[in-house]
Coordinates of C-alpha atoms and ligand atoms in Angstrom, one line a residue:
X1 CA 92.8 74.6 57.6
X2 CA 90.8 72.8 60.2
X3 CA 87.8 74.6 61.6
X4 CA 88.3 75.2 65.3
X5 CA 85.1 74.4 67.0
X6 CA 85.6 72.5 70.3
X7 CA 82.0 71.3 70.7
X8 CA 81.6 70.0 67.2
X9 CA 84.9 69.8 65.3
X10 CA 84.3 69.4 61.5
X11 CA 87.2 68.4 59.5
X12 CA 87.7 70.4 56.3
X13 CA 88.7 68.3 53.2
X14 CA 89.9 70.0 50.1
X15 CA 89.5 68.3 46.7
X16 CA 91.3 69.2 43.6
X17 CA 90.4 68.0 40.0
X18 CA 91.6 64.6 38.9
X19 CA 92.4 66.2 35.6
X20 CA 95.6 68.2 36.1
X21 CA 96.3 69.4 32.5
X22 CA 94.2 71.2 29.9
X23 CA 92.8 68.7 27.4
X24 CA 93.1 71.4 24.7
X25 CA 96.7 72.7 25.1
X26 CA 98.1 70.4 27.7
X27 CA 99.1 73.3 29.9
X28 CA 99.0 72.9 33.6
X29 CA 95.7 73.7 35.4
X30 CA 95.9 76.2 38.3
X31 CA 93.6 77.1 41.1
X32 CA 91.0 79.8 40.5
X33 CA 88.2 79.6 43.1
X34 CA 86.2 77.1 45.1
X35 CA 83.3 75.6 42.9
X36 CA 81.3 74.8 46.1
X37 CA 81.7 74.2 49.7
X38 CA 79.3 72.4 52.1
X39 CA 79.2 70.4 55.2
X40 CA 78.2 66.8 54.4
X41 CA 76.9 64.2 56.9
X42 CA 78.1 60.8 56.0
X43 CA 78.0 57.4 57.7
X44 CA 81.7 58.0 58.5
X45 CA 81.1 61.4 60.1
X46 CA 80.6 65.0 59.2
X47 CA 83.0 66.8 56.9
X48 CA 83.3 70.2 55.4
X49 CA 84.0 69.6 51.8
X50 CA 85.5 72.2 49.5
X51 CA 85.7 71.4 45.8
X52 CA 88.5 73.6 44.4
X53 CA 88.1 74.8 40.8
X54 CA 91.1 74.8 38.5
X55 CA 91.5 76.2 35.0
X56 CA 94.0 76.4 32.2
X57 CA 96.6 79.1 32.9
X58 CA 97.8 79.4 29.3
X59 CA 96.8 82.9 28.1
X60 CA 96.8 81.8 24.4
X61 CA 94.4 78.9 25.1
X62 CA 90.7 79.4 24.6
X63 CA 89.6 76.8 27.2
X64 CA 88.0 78.7 30.0
X65 CA 86.4 75.7 31.7
X66 CA 86.7 75.4 35.5
X67 CA 87.6 71.8 36.3
X68 CA 86.5 70.2 39.6
X69 CA 87.0 67.0 41.5
X70 CA 84.8 64.1 40.5
X71 CA 85.5 62.4 43.8
X72 CA 84.1 65.4 45.7
X73 CA 81.0 65.4 43.4
X74 CA 80.5 61.7 44.2
X75 CA 80.1 62.4 47.9
X76 CA 76.7 63.9 47.7
X77 CA 74.1 65.5 45.4
X78 CA 73.1 69.0 44.5
X79 CA 71.2 70.8 47.3
X80 CA 71.6 67.9 49.7
X81 CA 73.9 67.9 52.7
X82 CA 73.9 64.2 53.3
X83 CA 76.3 61.8 51.8
X84 CA 75.4 59.3 49.0
X85 CA 76.0 56.6 51.6
X86 CA 73.3 58.0 53.8
X87 CA 70.9 58.4 50.8
X88 CA 71.6 54.8 49.7
X89 CA 71.1 53.5 53.2
X90 CA 67.8 55.3 53.6
X91 CA 66.7 53.9 50.2
X92 CA 67.6 50.4 51.3
X93 CA 65.8 50.7 54.7
X94 CA 62.7 52.1 53.1
X95 CA 62.3 50.1 49.9
X96 CA 63.9 46.8 50.8
X97 CA 63.4 46.5 54.5
X98 CA 60.1 48.5 54.5
X99 CA 61.0 50.5 57.6
X100 CA 58.9 53.4 58.6
X101 CA 60.1 57.0 58.5
X102 CA 60.4 57.0 62.3
X103 CA 62.3 53.8 62.4
X104 CA 64.8 55.1 59.8
X105 CA 65.2 58.3 61.7
X106 CA 66.0 56.3 64.8
X107 CA 68.5 54.0 63.0
X108 CA 70.4 57.0 61.6
X109 CA 70.3 58.9 64.9
X110 CA 72.0 55.8 66.5
X111 CA 74.7 56.2 63.8
X112 CA 75.3 59.7 65.1
X113 CA 73.6 61.3 62.1
X114 CA 71.6 64.4 62.8
X115 CA 68.4 64.0 60.8
X116 CA 64.6 64.6 61.2
X117 CA 61.7 62.5 60.0
X118 CA 61.0 65.2 57.4
X119 CA 64.5 65.0 56.1
X120 CA 64.3 61.2 55.9
X121 CA 61.1 61.5 53.9
X122 CA 62.8 64.1 51.5
X123 CA 65.8 61.8 51.0
X124 CA 63.9 58.7 50.2
X125 CA 61.7 60.6 47.7
X126 CA 64.9 61.9 46.2
X127 CA 66.3 58.4 46.1
X128 CA 63.3 57.0 44.4
X129 CA 63.3 59.8 41.8
X130 CA 67.0 59.2 41.2
X131 CA 66.4 55.6 40.4
X132 CA 63.4 55.8 38.1
X133 CA 63.9 59.1 36.3
X134 CA 64.8 59.1 32.6
X135 CA 67.6 61.4 33.2
X136 CA 68.5 62.2 29.6
X137 CA 65.4 64.3 29.1
X138 CA 66.1 66.5 32.2
X139 CA 69.7 67.0 31.5
X140 CA 69.8 67.4 27.7
X141 CA 70.2 71.1 27.8
X142 CA 73.0 71.0 30.4
X143 CA 74.9 68.3 28.5
X144 CA 74.6 70.1 25.2
X145 CA 76.1 73.2 26.8
X146 CA 79.0 71.2 28.2
X147 CA 79.7 69.7 24.8
X148 CA 79.6 73.1 23.2
X149 CA 82.0 74.6 25.7
X150 CA 84.5 71.8 26.2
X151 CA 84.2 69.4 23.3
X152 CA 82.8 66.5 25.3
X153 CA 81.6 65.2 28.6
X154 CA 83.7 63.8 31.4
X155 CA 82.0 60.9 33.1
X156 CA 82.5 59.5 36.6
X157 CA 81.2 56.2 38.0
X158 CA 81.1 55.4 41.7
X159 CA 79.5 52.6 43.7
X160 CA 78.2 53.1 47.2
X161 CA 77.5 50.2 49.5
X162 CA 76.4 51.5 52.9
X163 CA 76.4 48.1 54.5
X164 CA 78.0 44.8 53.5
X165 CA 75.6 42.4 51.8
X166 CA 73.3 45.2 50.6
X167 CA 73.0 46.2 47.0
X168 CA 75.4 48.7 45.7
X169 CA 74.1 52.0 44.4
X170 CA 76.0 53.0 41.3
X171 CA 75.9 56.6 40.2
X172 CA 77.1 57.9 36.9
X173 CA 77.8 61.6 36.7
X174 CA 78.9 64.2 34.2
X175 CA 81.8 65.9 36.1
X176 CA 82.2 69.3 34.4
X177 CA 78.6 70.2 35.3
X178 CA 78.2 68.0 38.4
X179 CA 75.1 66.4 36.9
X180 CA 73.8 62.9 37.8
X181 CA 73.1 61.0 34.6
X182 CA 72.0 57.6 35.9
X183 CA 71.7 55.6 39.1
X184 CA 71.1 51.9 39.5
X185 CA 71.1 49.4 42.3
X186 CA 73.1 46.4 41.5
X187 CA 73.2 43.1 43.4
X188 CA 76.5 42.2 41.8
X189 CA 79.4 44.5 40.9
X190 CA 80.6 42.3 38.1
X191 CA 81.8 44.2 35.0
X192 CA 79.1 42.7 32.9
X193 CA 76.4 44.3 35.1
X194 CA 78.3 47.6 34.9
X195 CA 78.5 47.4 31.1
X196 CA 74.7 47.3 31.2
X197 CA 74.4 50.7 33.0
X198 CA 77.3 52.5 31.2
X199 CA 76.3 51.4 27.6
X200 CA 73.0 53.4 27.5
X201 CA 74.9 56.6 28.4
X202 CA 77.4 56.0 25.6
X203 CA 74.4 55.3 23.3
X204 CA 73.1 58.9 23.9
X205 CA 75.8 59.8 21.4
X206 CA 77.5 62.8 23.1
X207 CA 81.2 63.0 22.6
X208 CA 83.1 61.8 25.8
X209 CA 86.5 63.2 26.8
X210 CA 87.2 60.8 29.6
X211 CA 86.1 58.6 32.5
X212 CA 87.0 59.1 36.1
X213 CA 86.5 56.5 38.9
X214 CA 88.4 54.8 41.7
X215 CA 90.6 51.9 40.7
X216 CA 87.9 49.2 41.1
X217 CA 88.8 46.4 38.7
X218 CA 85.3 45.7 37.5
X219 CA 84.6 49.3 36.6
X220 CA 87.9 49.5 34.7
X221 CA 87.0 46.4 32.7
X222 CA 83.5 47.6 32.0
X223 CA 84.8 51.0 30.7
X224 CA 87.5 49.3 28.6
X225 CA 84.8 47.1 27.1
X226 CA 82.2 49.8 26.2
X227 CA 84.6 52.7 25.4
X228 CA 88.1 51.3 24.7
X229 CA 89.3 54.6 23.1
X230 CA 88.3 56.9 25.8
X231 CA 90.9 58.0 28.4
X232 CA 90.5 56.7 31.8
X233 CA 91.6 58.3 35.0
X234 CA 91.7 57.2 38.6
X235 CA 90.4 59.4 41.4
X236 CA 93.5 61.2 42.5
X237 CA 93.3 60.4 46.2
X238 CA 93.0 56.7 45.9
X239 CA 95.7 56.7 43.4
X240 CA 98.2 59.0 45.1
X241 CA 97.9 58.1 48.7
X242 CA 100.2 55.0 48.5
X243 CA 102.8 56.2 46.0
X244 CA 103.2 59.6 47.6
X245 CA 104.5 58.6 51.0
X246 CA 108.3 59.3 50.5
X247 CA 107.4 62.6 48.8
X248 CA 105.2 63.6 51.7
X249 CA 108.0 62.9 54.2
X250 CA 110.5 65.1 52.2
X251 CA 107.9 67.8 52.0
X252 CA 107.4 67.8 55.7
X253 CA 111.1 68.4 56.3
X254 CA 111.1 71.3 53.8
X255 CA 108.3 72.9 55.7
X256 CA 110.0 72.6 59.1
X257 CA 113.2 74.1 57.7
X258 CA 111.5 77.1 56.1
X259 CA 109.5 77.8 59.2
X260 CA 112.7 77.7 61.3
X261 CA 114.2 80.4 59.1
X262 CA 111.1 82.6 59.4
X263 CA 111.2 82.7 63.2
X264 CA 113.1 86.0 63.1
X265 CA 110.0 87.9 62.0
X266 CA 109.0 88.3 65.7
X267 CA 111.9 90.7 66.1
X268 CA 110.8 92.7 63.1
X269 CA 107.3 92.8 64.4
X270 CA 108.6 94.2 67.7
X271 CA 110.6 96.9 65.9
X272 CA 107.5 98.0 64.0
X273 CA 105.5 98.0 67.2
X274 CA 108.1 100.1 69.0
X275 CA 108.6 102.5 66.1
X276 CA 107.4 106.0 67.2
X277 CA 106.5 107.2 63.7
X278 CA 103.9 105.5 61.6
X279 CA 105.7 105.9 58.4
X280 CA 104.9 104.4 55.0
X281 CA 107.9 102.1 55.5
X282 CA 106.5 100.7 58.7
X283 CA 103.2 100.1 57.0
X284 CA 104.8 98.3 54.1
X285 CA 106.9 96.2 56.5
X286 CA 103.9 95.3 58.5
X287 CA 102.1 94.2 55.3
X288 CA 105.0 91.9 54.6
X289 CA 105.0 90.5 58.2
X290 CA 101.3 89.8 57.8
X291 CA 102.0 87.9 54.5
X292 CA 104.7 85.9 56.2
X293 CA 102.4 85.2 59.2
X294 CA 99.8 83.8 56.7
X295 CA 102.5 81.5 55.3
X296 CA 103.3 80.2 58.8
X297 CA 99.6 79.3 59.1
X298 CA 99.6 77.5 55.8
X299 CA 98.6 73.9 56.0
X300 CA 98.0 71.4 53.3
X301 CA 96.3 68.1 52.8
X302 CA 99.0 65.6 51.7
X303 CA 99.3 63.9 49.3
X304 CA 97.6 66.3 46.8
X305 CA 98.3 69.5 48.6
X306 CA 101.9 69.4 49.8
X307 CA 102.2 72.0 52.6
X308 CA 106.0 72.3 52.4
X309 CA 105.9 73.0 48.7
X310 CA 103.2 75.5 49.2
X311 CA 105.0 77.3 52.0
X312 CA 108.2 77.4 49.8
X313 CA 106.3 78.8 46.8
X314 CA 104.6 81.5 48.9
X315 CA 107.8 82.4 50.8
X316 CA 109.6 82.8 47.5
X317 CA 107.0 85.1 46.0
X318 CA 107.1 87.3 49.1
X319 CA 110.9 87.4 48.9
X320 CA 110.8 88.4 45.3
X321 CA 108.3 91.1 46.1
X322 CA 110.5 92.5 49.0
X323 CA 113.5 92.5 46.7
X324 CA 111.6 94.4 44.0
X325 CA 110.4 96.9 46.7
X326 CA 114.0 97.4 47.9
X327 CA 115.2 97.9 44.3
X328 CA 112.6 100.6 43.8
X329 CA 113.5 102.3 47.1
X330 CA 117.2 102.2 45.9
X331 CA 116.2 103.9 42.7
X332 CA 114.3 106.7 44.3
X333 CA 117.5 107.7 46.2
X334 CA 119.7 108.0 43.1
Ligands
ZN401 ZN1 94.6 75.2 27.7

């Protein structure tokens, strides 16, 4: 749902994992809890990002990993509320154009980004660290734990080019732990250059379950070249937004129809309000009304969260529950 703040509306964006089925038992992954949520300032505006965690719902499966969206991870870095595009831009301004801290702050402020000189300094220090660190040493422990728990790493690769003509900052991450493994500035995004940054990660020798990235041709070719046998998956959003259009339209109609049918609850609400006694039945009825009200407020983010389908599923579970409740009531009278 969108946050209602008239002075400074921030759009909420929910991300779901690119992996939809359990790699161990192939059961469907279902929502468990948000992995993280934070407001991120990007060159395209400010967004509240919620990375939703999913896990295998099969009781007989021993996979307890909580999966998260690689695309959401790519937007920023741990403990930082600025987008990767802002960080890459600051790095470029500082190290290529040799701008001062104050100049960078002014440039970003002009782009509607709220940032102080101190934050600029922090971010270009972080950028420099990102590019020169030998990441393997720092992350060894984390990666070993991921391998132990889930049989292998899931890698994502994403390129950020804040301004045309600048170098592109490529970042490779391990998705299950949300860890940055490598970052490089590349002048060309040819697949040969990308092979040069992916290969060293493969050479670390950890088992790899899969790669996730957007559909960029050169990334795909590079992955095919260095790891031909490792499954490759697109970021869901890039992939779904075009093919999902007819589905989204049908879903919208479904939602409108269900909402029409639920309009009668205002009458029930009135009856409860006018009821002189505060009986247990009134209380139960008003709980159900609240549940239905929450359904009416349901909203989704097509294409990966279809609001109509969600409204249908929730309405159905409320209906089942009411029927069960009425059955019980019938029993108690016999
Ligand atoms: Zn499973």
